[in-house]
PDB file of C-alpha atoms in Angstrom:
ATOM      1  CA  MET H   4     -21.124 177.013 -43.373  1.00 94.00           C
ATOM      2  CA  ILE H   5     -17.791 177.420 -44.489  1.00 96.00           C
ATOM      3  CA  PHE H   6     -14.701 175.134 -43.082  1.00 97.00           C
ATOM      4  CA  ALA H   7     -11.320 176.355 -43.834  1.00 97.00           C
ATOM      5  CA  THR H   8      -8.682 173.734 -43.071  1.00 97.00           C
ATOM      6  CA  VAL H   9      -4.623 174.808 -42.854  1.00 96.00           C
ATOM      7  CA  GLY H  10      -3.500 170.691 -41.887  1.00 93.00           C
ATOM      8  CA  THR H  11      -1.394 169.293 -39.990  1.00 90.00           C
ATOM      9  CA  HIS H  12       1.908 170.970 -40.918  1.00 88.00           C
ATOM     10  CA  ASN H  13       4.188 171.677 -38.426  1.00 86.00           C
ATOM     11  CA  LYS H  14       4.451 175.568 -38.357  1.00 87.00           C
ATOM     12  CA  GLY H  15       0.508 176.204 -38.826  1.00 93.00           C
ATOM     13  CA  PHE H  16      -0.674 179.091 -41.192  1.00 96.00           C
ATOM     14  CA  ASP H  17      -1.262 182.322 -39.855  1.00 97.00           C
ATOM     15  CA  ARG H  18      -2.249 183.740 -42.616  1.00 96.00           C
ATOM     16  CA  LEU H  19      -4.898 181.897 -43.999  1.00 97.00           C
ATOM     17  CA  VAL H  20      -6.052 182.009 -40.808  1.00 97.00           C
ATOM     18  CA  GLU H  21      -6.251 185.520 -40.119  1.00 97.00           C
ATOM     19  CA  MET H  22      -7.722 185.793 -43.278  1.00 97.00           C
ATOM     20  CA  VAL H  23     -10.757 183.907 -42.991  1.00 97.00           C
ATOM     21  CA  ASP H  24     -10.727 185.344 -39.599  1.00 97.00           C
ATOM     22  CA  CYS H  25     -11.137 188.559 -40.450  1.00 97.00           C
ATOM     23  CA  TYR H  26     -14.065 187.299 -43.287  1.00 96.00           C
ATOM     24  CA  ALA H  27     -16.296 185.576 -40.476  1.00 96.00           C
ATOM     25  CA  LYS H  28     -16.552 189.215 -38.733  1.00 95.00           C
ATOM     26  CA  SER H  29     -18.517 191.188 -42.042  1.00 92.00           C
ATOM     27  CA  THR H  30     -20.579 187.436 -42.386  1.00 93.00           C
ATOM     28  CA  ASP H  31     -23.567 186.034 -40.532  1.00 93.00           C
ATOM     29  CA  GLU H  32     -22.998 182.278 -42.546  1.00 94.00           C
ATOM     30  CA  HIS H  33     -21.350 180.150 -40.108  1.00 96.00           C
ATOM     31  CA  ILE H  34     -16.923 179.698 -39.787  1.00 97.00           C
ATOM     32  CA  LEU H  35     -15.295 176.876 -38.924  1.00 98.00           C
ATOM     33  CA  ILE H  36     -11.731 176.532 -38.322  1.00 98.00           C
ATOM     34  CA  GLN H  37      -8.986 174.410 -38.259  1.00 97.00           C
ATOM     35  CA  VAL H  38      -5.570 176.017 -36.860  1.00 97.00           C
ATOM     36  CA  GLY H  39      -3.431 172.911 -36.586  1.00 95.00           C
ATOM     37  CA  SER H  40       0.214 174.683 -35.001  1.00 94.00           C
ATOM     38  CA  SER H  41      -1.024 178.029 -36.480  1.00 96.00           C
ATOM     39  CA  THR H  42      -0.220 180.697 -33.760  1.00 96.00           C
ATOM     40  CA  TYR H  43      -3.132 183.379 -33.939  1.00 96.00           C
ATOM     41  CA  THR H  44      -6.533 182.564 -32.871  1.00 96.00           C
ATOM     42  CA  PRO H  45      -9.558 183.203 -34.103  1.00 97.00           C
ATOM     43  CA  LYS H  46     -11.916 185.794 -32.326  1.00 97.00           C
ATOM     44  CA  PHE H  47     -15.148 185.783 -34.941  1.00 97.00           C
ATOM     45  CA  ALA H  48     -14.699 182.212 -36.293  1.00 97.00           C
ATOM     46  CA  ASP H  49     -15.104 179.199 -34.464  1.00 97.00           C
ATOM     47  CA  SER H  50     -12.289 177.152 -33.912  1.00 97.00           C
ATOM     48  CA  PHE H  51     -10.172 173.835 -33.528  1.00 97.00           C
ATOM     49  CA  SER H  52      -6.638 172.746 -33.014  1.00 96.00           C
ATOM     50  CA  PHE H  53      -7.247 168.960 -34.327  1.00 95.00           C
ATOM     51  CA  GLU H  54      -9.818 166.595 -34.461  1.00 94.00           C
ATOM     52  CA  THR H  55     -10.138 162.429 -35.375  1.00 94.00           C
ATOM     53  CA  GLN H  56     -10.508 162.185 -39.342  1.00 93.00           C
ATOM     54  CA  ASP H  57     -14.577 160.866 -38.914  1.00 94.00           C
ATOM     55  CA  VAL H  58     -15.357 164.253 -37.574  1.00 96.00           C
ATOM     56  CA  ILE H  59     -13.277 166.151 -40.176  1.00 96.00           C
ATOM     57  CA  GLU H  60     -15.082 163.818 -42.838  1.00 95.00           C
ATOM     58  CA  LYS H  61     -18.315 165.836 -41.354  1.00 96.00           C
ATOM     59  CA  TYR H  62     -17.329 169.334 -41.659  1.00 97.00           C
ATOM     60  CA  TYR H  63     -15.931 168.924 -45.320  1.00 95.00           C
ATOM     61  CA  GLN H  64     -19.344 167.352 -46.014  1.00 94.00           C
ATOM     62  CA  GLN H  65     -21.649 170.205 -44.099  1.00 95.00           C
ATOM     63  CA  ALA H  66     -19.759 173.023 -45.714  1.00 94.00           C
ATOM     64  CA  ARG H  67     -20.602 175.057 -48.943  1.00 91.00           C
ATOM     65  CA  ILE H  68     -17.234 176.002 -49.429  1.00 92.00           C
ATOM     66  CA  ILE H  69     -13.805 174.812 -48.827  1.00 94.00           C
ATOM     67  CA  ILE H  70     -11.033 176.943 -47.962  1.00 96.00           C
ATOM     68  CA  THR H  71      -7.185 175.232 -47.273  1.00 96.00           C
ATOM     69  CA  HIS H  72      -3.589 175.115 -48.185  1.00 95.00           C
ATOM     70  CA  ALA H  73      -2.458 173.395 -51.073  1.00 93.00           C
ATOM     71  CA  GLY H  74      -2.419 170.767 -49.734  1.00 92.00           C
ATOM     72  CA  ALA H  75      -2.920 166.483 -51.312  1.00 91.00           C
ATOM     73  CA  GLY H  76      -4.458 165.948 -48.628  1.00 92.00           C
ATOM     74  CA  SER H  77      -7.711 168.384 -47.828  1.00 93.00           C
ATOM     75  CA  ILE H  78      -7.750 169.054 -52.089  1.00 91.00           C
ATOM     76  CA  ILE H  79      -8.482 165.411 -52.133  1.00 89.00           C
ATOM     77  CA  SER H  80     -10.764 165.713 -49.157  1.00 91.00           C
ATOM     78  CA  SER H  81     -13.114 168.275 -51.159  1.00 90.00           C
ATOM     79  CA  ILE H  82     -12.774 166.004 -54.353  1.00 85.00           C
ATOM     80  CA  LYS H  83     -14.037 163.473 -52.154  1.00 85.00           C
ATOM     81  CA  PHE H  84     -16.832 165.080 -50.762  1.00 88.00           C
ATOM     82  CA  LEU H  85     -17.137 167.136 -54.574  1.00 84.00           C
ATOM     83  CA  ARG H  86     -17.204 170.276 -52.330  1.00 87.00           C
ATOM     84  CA  PRO H  87     -15.559 173.760 -54.255  1.00 87.00           C
ATOM     85  CA  LEU H  88     -12.135 174.683 -53.279  1.00 90.00           C
ATOM     86  CA  ILE H  89     -10.357 177.678 -52.042  1.00 94.00           C
ATOM     87  CA  VAL H  90      -7.007 177.378 -52.075  1.00 95.00           C
ATOM     88  CA  VAL H  91      -3.915 179.643 -50.121  1.00 96.00           C
ATOM     89  CA  PRO H  92      -0.347 178.400 -51.099  1.00 95.00           C
ATOM     90  CA  ARG H  93       2.182 178.049 -48.431  1.00 94.00           C
ATOM     91  CA  LEU H  94       4.547 180.489 -50.139  1.00 93.00           C
ATOM     92  CA  LYS H  95       8.524 179.836 -49.303  1.00 92.00           C
ATOM     93  CA  LYS H  96       9.435 183.247 -49.062  1.00 93.00           C
ATOM     94  CA  TYR H  97       6.833 183.683 -46.179  1.00 93.00           C
ATOM     95  CA  GLY H  98       8.350 180.550 -44.908  1.00 91.00           C
ATOM     96  CA  GLU H  99       5.128 178.281 -44.397  1.00 92.00           C
ATOM     97  CA  ALA H 100       6.440 175.650 -46.526  1.00 88.00           C
ATOM     98  CA  ILE H 101      10.597 174.095 -47.262  1.00 83.00           C
ATOM     99  CA  ASP H 102       9.428 175.073 -50.876  1.00 83.00           C
ATOM    100  CA  ASN H 103       6.662 176.520 -53.060  1.00 86.00           C
ATOM    101  CA  HIS H 104       4.909 173.108 -54.071  1.00 86.00           C
ATOM    102  CA  GLN H 105       1.674 174.205 -52.812  1.00 90.00           C
ATOM    103  CA  LEU H 106       1.895 176.600 -55.746  1.00 90.00           C
ATOM    104  CA  GLN H 107       1.727 173.948 -58.185  1.00 87.00           C
ATOM    105  CA  LEU H 108      -0.637 172.017 -56.913  1.00 88.00           C
ATOM    106  CA  ALA H 109      -2.864 175.544 -56.639  1.00 91.00           C
ATOM    107  CA  LYS H 110      -2.202 176.311 -59.892  1.00 88.00           C
ATOM    108  CA  LEU H 111      -3.591 172.359 -60.889  1.00 83.00           C
ATOM    109  CA  ILE H 112      -6.591 172.833 -59.183  1.00 84.00           C
ATOM    110  CA  LYS H 113      -7.207 176.218 -60.642  1.00 85.00           C
ATOM    111  CA  ASN H 114      -6.842 174.896 -64.821  1.00 81.00           C
ATOM    112  CA  ARG H 115      -8.767 172.152 -63.902  1.00 78.00           C
ATOM    113  CA  GLY H 116     -11.778 174.097 -62.711  1.00 78.00           C
ATOM    114  CA  LEU H 117     -12.353 173.004 -59.319  1.00 82.00           C
ATOM    115  CA  GLY H 118     -11.280 175.675 -57.203  1.00 86.00           C
ATOM    116  CA  GLU H 119     -10.082 179.592 -57.211  1.00 90.00           C
ATOM    117  CA  ILE H 120      -5.795 180.732 -56.089  1.00 93.00           C
ATOM    118  CA  VAL H 121      -6.270 182.984 -53.021  1.00 94.00           C
ATOM    119  CA  TYR H 122      -3.429 185.420 -51.055  1.00 95.00           C
ATOM    120  CA  THR H 123      -4.903 188.469 -50.358  1.00 95.00           C
ATOM    121  CA  PHE H 124      -8.088 188.961 -48.148  1.00 96.00           C
ATOM    122  CA  PRO H 125      -9.877 191.236 -51.027  1.00 95.00           C
ATOM    123  CA  GLU H 126      -9.320 188.383 -52.996  1.00 94.00           C
ATOM    124  CA  LEU H 127     -11.051 186.024 -50.513  1.00 94.00           C
ATOM    125  CA  CYS H 128     -14.110 187.577 -49.703  1.00 93.00           C
ATOM    126  CA  ALA H 129     -14.310 187.221 -54.169  1.00 90.00           C
ATOM    127  CA  ALA H 130     -14.090 184.360 -54.156  1.00 90.00           C
ATOM    128  CA  LEU H 131     -16.555 183.755 -51.405  1.00 89.00           C
ATOM    129  CA  LYS H 132     -19.304 185.520 -52.940  1.00 83.00           C
ATOM    130  CA  LEU H 133     -18.248 184.070 -56.460  1.00 73.00           C
ATOM    131  CA  ASN H 134     -21.605 181.235 -57.213  1.00 55.00           C
ATOM    132  CA  ASN H 135     -19.957 177.831 -56.652  1.00 55.00           C
ATOM    133  CA  ASN H 136     -21.027 175.474 -59.309  1.00 54.00           C
ATOM    134  CA  THR H 137     -20.183 171.957 -57.487  1.00 52.00           C
ATOM    135  CA  TYR H 138     -18.151 169.699 -59.629  1.00 50.00           C
ATOM    136  CA  THR H 139     -19.019 165.541 -60.235  1.00 48.00           C
ATOM    137  CA  ILE H 140     -16.606 163.434 -60.834  1.00 49.00           C
ATOM    138  CA  ALA H 141     -16.230 159.351 -61.903  1.00 44.00           C
ATOM    139  CA  ASN H 142     -15.863 157.206 -58.214  1.00 46.00           C
ATOM    140  CA  SER H 143     -13.812 154.652 -59.980  1.00 51.00           C
ATOM    141  CA  LEU H 144     -11.049 152.559 -58.709  1.00 62.00           C
ATOM    142  CA  ASN H 145      -7.472 155.523 -58.964  1.00 76.00           C
ATOM    143  CA  SER H 146      -5.810 153.873 -62.088  1.00 83.00           C
ATOM    144  CA  LEU H 147      -2.800 154.281 -59.459  1.00 89.00           C
ATOM    145  CA  SER H 148      -4.719 151.694 -57.221  1.00 89.00           C
ATOM    146  CA  LEU H 149      -5.049 149.658 -60.133  1.00 89.00           C
ATOM    147  CA  PHE H 150      -1.743 149.715 -61.986  1.00 92.00           C
ATOM    148  CA  LEU H 151      -0.666 148.536 -57.884  1.00 94.00           C
ATOM    149  CA  LYS H 152      -3.166 145.708 -57.522  1.00 92.00           C
ATOM    150  CA  GLU H 153      -2.111 144.277 -60.394  1.00 92.00           C
ATOM    151  CA  HIS H 154       1.547 144.360 -59.390  1.00 95.00           C
ATOM    152  CA  LEU H 155       0.959 143.048 -56.231  1.00 95.00           C
ATOM    153  CA  LYS H 156      -0.909 140.239 -57.981  1.00 93.00           C
ATOM    154  CA  ASN H 157       2.411 139.815 -59.672  1.00 94.00           C
ATOM    155  CA  LEU H 158       4.631 139.891 -56.762  1.00 94.00           C
ATOM    156  CA  GLU H 159       2.955 137.620 -54.857  1.00 93.00           C
ATOM    157  CA  VAL H 160       3.008 134.947 -57.846  1.00 92.00           C
ATOM    158  CA  SER H 161       6.821 135.377 -58.231  1.00 90.00           C
ATOM    159  CA  ILE H 162       7.405 135.011 -54.009  1.00 83.00           C
ATOM    160  CA  SER H 163       5.283 131.685 -53.472  1.00 78.00           C
TER     161      SER H 163
ATOM    162  CA  MET Q  11       0.027 139.695 -48.186  1.00 94.00           C
ATOM    163  CA  LYS Q  12       1.736 141.678 -45.857  1.00 97.00           C
ATOM    164  CA  ILE Q  13       2.021 145.065 -46.689  1.00 97.00           C
ATOM    165  CA  GLY Q  14       3.519 148.191 -44.713  1.00 97.00           C
ATOM    166  CA  VAL Q  15       2.182 151.436 -45.023  1.00 97.00           C
ATOM    167  CA  PHE Q  16       5.164 154.505 -43.803  1.00 98.00           C
ATOM    168  CA  CYS Q  17       3.746 157.947 -44.183  1.00 97.00           C
ATOM    169  CA  SER Q  18       3.576 161.334 -42.310  1.00 95.00           C
ATOM    170  CA  HIS Q  19      -0.273 161.654 -40.556  1.00 94.00           C
ATOM    171  CA  GLY Q  20      -1.943 164.570 -42.624  1.00 92.00           C
ATOM    172  CA  GLY Q  21      -2.775 164.749 -46.235  1.00 93.00           C
ATOM    173  CA  HIS Q  22       0.636 161.795 -47.213  1.00 95.00           C
ATOM    174  CA  LEU Q  23      -1.721 159.390 -44.857  1.00 96.00           C
ATOM    175  CA  THR Q  24      -4.952 160.530 -46.711  1.00 94.00           C
ATOM    176  CA  GLU Q  25      -3.051 159.716 -49.894  1.00 94.00           C
ATOM    177  CA  ALA Q  26      -1.939 156.827 -48.235  1.00 95.00           C
ATOM    178  CA  GLN Q  27      -5.950 155.800 -47.568  1.00 94.00           C
ATOM    179  CA  GLU Q  28      -6.716 156.927 -51.534  1.00 91.00           C
ATOM    180  CA  ILE Q  29      -4.381 154.327 -52.816  1.00 93.00           C
ATOM    181  CA  VAL Q  30      -4.141 151.332 -50.750  1.00 94.00           C
ATOM    182  CA  ASN Q  31      -7.832 151.030 -49.624  1.00 91.00           C
ATOM    183  CA  PRO Q  32      -8.559 149.016 -52.655  1.00 90.00           C
ATOM    184  CA  LEU Q  33      -6.474 146.578 -51.895  1.00 92.00           C
ATOM    185  CA  ASN Q  34      -8.009 145.120 -49.647  1.00 88.00           C
ATOM    186  CA  ASP Q  35      -7.535 141.253 -50.098  1.00 91.00           C
ATOM    187  CA  HIS Q  36      -3.711 142.192 -48.515  1.00 95.00           C
ATOM    188  CA  THR Q  37      -3.296 142.894 -44.820  1.00 95.00           C
ATOM    189  CA  ILE Q  38      -1.984 145.710 -44.174  1.00 96.00           C
ATOM    190  CA  PHE Q  39      -0.610 148.106 -41.776  1.00 96.00           C
ATOM    191  CA  TYR Q  40       0.071 151.300 -40.943  1.00 97.00           C
ATOM    192  CA  VAL Q  41       2.974 153.307 -39.576  1.00 97.00           C
ATOM    193  CA  THR Q  42       2.462 156.712 -38.370  1.00 97.00           C
ATOM    194  CA  TYR Q  43       2.828 159.523 -36.712  1.00 96.00           C
ATOM    195  CA  ASN Q  44       0.468 160.575 -33.765  1.00 94.00           C
ATOM    196  CA  CYS Q  45      -1.920 162.664 -33.419  1.00 91.00           C
ATOM    197  CA  GLU Q  46      -5.850 162.581 -32.740  1.00 90.00           C
ATOM    198  CA  ARG Q  47      -6.631 161.587 -35.887  1.00 92.00           C
ATOM    199  CA  THR Q  48      -3.958 158.503 -36.162  1.00 94.00           C
ATOM    200  CA  LYS Q  49      -4.883 156.889 -33.246  1.00 92.00           C
ATOM    201  CA  ALA Q  50      -9.111 157.520 -33.467  1.00 91.00           C
ATOM    202  CA  LEU Q  51      -8.100 154.945 -36.493  1.00 90.00           C
ATOM    203  CA  GLY Q  52      -7.096 152.454 -34.454  1.00 87.00           C
ATOM    204  CA  ILE Q  53      -3.144 152.476 -35.897  1.00 90.00           C
ATOM    205  CA  ASN Q  54      -0.686 150.069 -34.144  1.00 85.00           C
ATOM    206  CA  TYR Q  55       2.701 152.282 -34.795  1.00 96.00           C
ATOM    207  CA  LEU Q  56       2.475 156.163 -33.861  1.00 96.00           C
ATOM    208  CA  LEU Q  57       5.732 157.479 -34.063  1.00 96.00           C
ATOM    209  CA  PRO Q  58       6.119 160.950 -32.990  1.00 95.00           C
ATOM    210  CA  ASN Q  59       6.404 164.222 -36.144  1.00 93.00           C
ATOM    211  CA  ILE Q  60      10.427 163.236 -36.864  1.00 92.00           C
ATOM    212  CA  GLY Q  61      10.141 166.734 -39.494  1.00 88.00           C
ATOM    213  CA  THR Q  62      13.739 168.295 -39.576  1.00 88.00           C
ATOM    214  CA  ASN Q  63      14.944 166.830 -35.546  1.00 91.00           C
ATOM    215  CA  VAL Q  64      17.922 164.725 -36.109  1.00 94.00           C
ATOM    216  CA  PHE Q  65      16.624 163.058 -32.415  1.00 95.00           C
ATOM    217  CA  LEU Q  66      13.346 162.037 -33.363  1.00 94.00           C
ATOM    218  CA  MET Q  67      15.036 160.533 -36.810  1.00 95.00           C
ATOM    219  CA  ILE Q  68      17.505 158.091 -34.633  1.00 96.00           C
ATOM    220  CA  TRP Q  69      14.940 157.295 -32.704  1.00 95.00           C
ATOM    221  CA  ALA Q  70      12.078 156.727 -35.243  1.00 96.00           C
ATOM    222  CA  THR Q  71      15.090 154.733 -37.082  1.00 97.00           C
ATOM    223  CA  LEU Q  72      15.507 152.632 -34.300  1.00 97.00           C
ATOM    224  CA  TYR Q  73      11.601 151.956 -33.669  1.00 97.00           C
ATOM    225  CA  ILE Q  74      10.927 151.087 -37.346  1.00 97.00           C
ATOM    226  CA  PHE Q  75      13.881 148.600 -37.345  1.00 97.00           C
ATOM    227  CA  TYR Q  76      12.329 147.037 -33.798  1.00 97.00           C
ATOM    228  CA  ILE Q  77       8.664 147.316 -36.253  1.00 98.00           C
ATOM    229  CA  LEU Q  78      10.311 145.540 -40.053  1.00 97.00           C
ATOM    230  CA  PHE Q  79      11.685 142.353 -37.944  1.00 97.00           C
ATOM    231  CA  LYS Q  80       8.777 141.915 -35.422  1.00 97.00           C
ATOM    232  CA  GLU Q  81       6.024 141.997 -38.761  1.00 97.00           C
ATOM    233  CA  ARG Q  82       8.441 141.284 -40.997  1.00 96.00           C
ATOM    234  CA  PRO Q  83       6.141 142.276 -44.482  1.00 97.00           C
ATOM    235  CA  ASN Q  84       6.869 141.183 -47.178  1.00 97.00           C
ATOM    236  CA  VAL Q  85       5.917 144.942 -48.760  1.00 97.00           C
ATOM    237  CA  ILE Q  86       6.640 148.373 -47.968  1.00 98.00           C
ATOM    238  CA  MET Q  87       4.563 151.301 -49.454  1.00 98.00           C
ATOM    239  CA  SER Q  88       5.020 155.229 -48.667  1.00 98.00           C
ATOM    240  CA  THR Q  89       3.209 157.875 -51.085  1.00 97.00           C
ATOM    241  CA  GLY Q  90       6.270 160.086 -47.757  1.00 93.00           C
ATOM    242  CA  ALA Q  91       7.304 162.171 -46.376  1.00 93.00           C
ATOM    243  CA  GLU Q  92      10.391 162.230 -43.889  1.00 95.00           C
ATOM    244  CA  ILE Q  93       9.388 158.370 -42.059  1.00 97.00           C
ATOM    245  CA  ALA Q  94       9.865 156.706 -45.289  1.00 97.00           C
ATOM    246  CA  ILE Q  95      13.557 157.128 -45.026  1.00 97.00           C
ATOM    247  CA  PRO Q  96      14.918 155.023 -42.541  1.00 97.00           C
ATOM    248  CA  ALA Q  97      11.840 152.508 -43.631  1.00 98.00           C
ATOM    249  CA  PHE Q  98      13.397 152.111 -47.159  1.00 98.00           C
ATOM    250  CA  TYR Q  99      16.651 151.818 -45.829  1.00 98.00           C
ATOM    251  CA  ILE Q 100      15.609 149.244 -43.052  1.00 98.00           C
ATOM    252  CA  ALA Q 101      13.530 147.526 -45.530  1.00 98.00           C
ATOM    253  CA  LYS Q 102      16.058 147.032 -48.093  1.00 96.00           C
ATOM    254  CA  LEU Q 103      18.848 145.299 -45.227  1.00 95.00           C
ATOM    255  CA  PHE Q 104      15.347 143.302 -44.833  1.00 96.00           C
ATOM    256  CA  GLY Q 105      15.202 142.478 -48.119  1.00 96.00           C
ATOM    257  CA  ILE Q 106      11.660 143.491 -47.934  1.00 97.00           C
ATOM    258  CA  TYR Q 107      10.371 145.007 -51.129  1.00 97.00           C
ATOM    259  CA  THR Q 108       9.528 148.924 -51.456  1.00 98.00           C
ATOM    260  CA  ILE Q 109       7.255 151.157 -53.451  1.00 98.00           C
ATOM    261  CA  PHE Q 110       7.625 154.858 -53.344  1.00 98.00           C
ATOM    262  CA  ILE Q 111       4.902 156.867 -54.745  1.00 97.00           C
ATOM    263  CA  GLU Q 112       5.523 160.438 -55.050  1.00 96.00           C
ATOM    264  CA  SER Q 113       2.775 162.485 -53.284  1.00 94.00           C
ATOM    265  CA  LEU Q 114       0.026 164.560 -55.249  1.00 91.00           C
ATOM    266  CA  ALA Q 115       1.335 168.177 -54.984  1.00 89.00           C
ATOM    267  CA  CYS Q 116       4.378 167.503 -56.165  1.00 90.00           C
ATOM    268  CA  ILE Q 117       3.752 167.958 -59.778  1.00 89.00           C
ATOM    269  CA  ASP Q 118       7.025 170.073 -61.847  1.00 87.00           C
ATOM    270  CA  TYR Q 119       9.639 168.758 -59.231  1.00 89.00           C
ATOM    271  CA  PRO Q 120      10.972 166.373 -57.157  1.00 93.00           C
ATOM    272  CA  SER Q 121      10.191 166.137 -53.465  1.00 93.00           C
ATOM    273  CA  LYS Q 122      12.779 165.789 -50.989  1.00 93.00           C
ATOM    274  CA  THR Q 123      12.510 162.553 -48.959  1.00 96.00           C
ATOM    275  CA  GLY Q 124      11.674 161.038 -53.212  1.00 97.00           C
ATOM    276  CA  ARG Q 125      15.194 161.934 -54.409  1.00 97.00           C
ATOM    277  CA  ILE Q 126      17.095 159.971 -51.116  1.00 97.00           C
ATOM    278  CA  VAL Q 127      14.294 157.224 -51.684  1.00 98.00           C
ATOM    279  CA  TYR Q 128      14.554 156.933 -55.003  1.00 98.00           C
ATOM    280  CA  TYR Q 129      18.151 154.579 -54.879  1.00 97.00           C
ATOM    281  CA  VAL Q 130      15.962 151.831 -52.784  1.00 97.00           C
ATOM    282  CA  SER Q 131      12.594 151.749 -54.328  1.00 98.00           C
ATOM    283  CA  ASP Q 132      12.200 148.685 -56.028  1.00 97.00           C
ATOM    284  CA  VAL Q 133       8.487 150.924 -57.595  1.00 97.00           C
ATOM    285  CA  PHE Q 134       9.187 154.782 -57.773  1.00 98.00           C
ATOM    286  CA  LEU Q 135       6.410 156.141 -58.936  1.00 97.00           C
ATOM    287  CA  VAL Q 136       5.132 159.676 -59.742  1.00 96.00           C
ATOM    288  CA  GLN Q 137       1.663 161.431 -60.153  1.00 93.00           C
ATOM    289  CA  TRP Q 138       2.692 163.723 -62.818  1.00 91.00           C
ATOM    290  CA  GLU Q 139       4.333 163.023 -66.713  1.00 90.00           C
ATOM    291  CA  SER Q 140       6.016 166.756 -66.234  1.00 91.00           C
ATOM    292  CA  LEU Q 141       8.485 164.408 -62.955  1.00 94.00           C
ATOM    293  CA  LEU Q 142       9.397 161.570 -64.832  1.00 95.00           C
ATOM    294  CA  HIS Q 143      12.459 163.458 -66.450  1.00 94.00           C
ATOM    295  CA  LYS Q 144      13.345 164.611 -62.462  1.00 94.00           C
ATOM    296  CA  TYR Q 145      14.310 161.845 -61.922  1.00 95.00           C
ATOM    297  CA  GLY Q 146      16.072 158.171 -63.684  1.00 92.00           C
ATOM    298  CA  ASN Q 147      14.846 155.965 -65.816  1.00 94.00           C
ATOM    299  CA  ARG Q 148      13.474 153.846 -62.749  1.00 94.00           C
ATOM    300  CA  ALA Q 149      10.491 156.428 -62.016  1.00 96.00           C
ATOM    301  CA  VAL Q 150       7.069 155.431 -63.557  1.00 96.00           C
ATOM    302  CA  PHE Q 151       4.236 156.870 -64.095  1.00 95.00           C
ATOM    303  CA  LYS Q 152       0.431 155.028 -63.771  1.00 92.00           C
ATOM    304  CA  GLY Q 153      -1.878 157.878 -63.321  1.00 87.00           C
ATOM    305  CA  CYS Q 154      -2.525 159.972 -60.363  1.00 85.00           C
ATOM    306  CA  ILE Q 155      -5.003 159.384 -57.731  1.00 83.00           C
ATOM    307  CA  LEU Q 156      -7.992 161.966 -58.740  1.00 75.00           C
TER     308      LEU Q 156
END
């Protein structure tokens, strides 16, 4: 199964949905798209707008690969469930985001070997054909939470 | 301590959950936008998605004033987006300690929200060292959630 997601952005992401739907036309593999607020309705892939976190996380676990906008949330979830990624960054020039921050995050994903960046339909087809190796990451407490834990403890002492 | 987490309902919430879940020796409450996901999570305070809508921002500001007055948290935290703006400025009025964490998505450029709440954040964390020089001296880098 392939799971594609565009997140909760109030503009949706027609370019990604249309691209993935086009791929669904050419394959027997089950394709599921979370379309959010997109206006394009998939004709070949299964789709839904929004779902609860439990349901979405189940789809991440079932999928062999995740196609997503380069949103931090979907990238964190993909990494959490150790799924390879194909990212289609939202671009400012198409009015898909207020700036090009997704491009930076997408490049980082590519550089860290966590997934591929895709801009066009042929690139998407090529990326899906690759035999994507799954990767492993240490499931330890992130350094940010460790810092906050310590900081809050000191704060608690100072106010009491 | 009591900690209020203010963030929007998508990726910002996923980031906040990853950061806040390990802080389980504190009492945590969330304030976020209304959608299937947040309803199912049983979050008490749900607002309509503000976006860039001025009227919703005014309404949200009043509601957040009420929430902070009622809950009186010791600390509020946010990973963005715009919901942090009224929350952080009102928190300052109440003398509540504020912690802002810039999104993982901000690597080379600061977020619009980050630039506005920087001045009222007691702790201002960025998740990439490359972002430090875009902010003033108060921005700190303590690693990222990945």
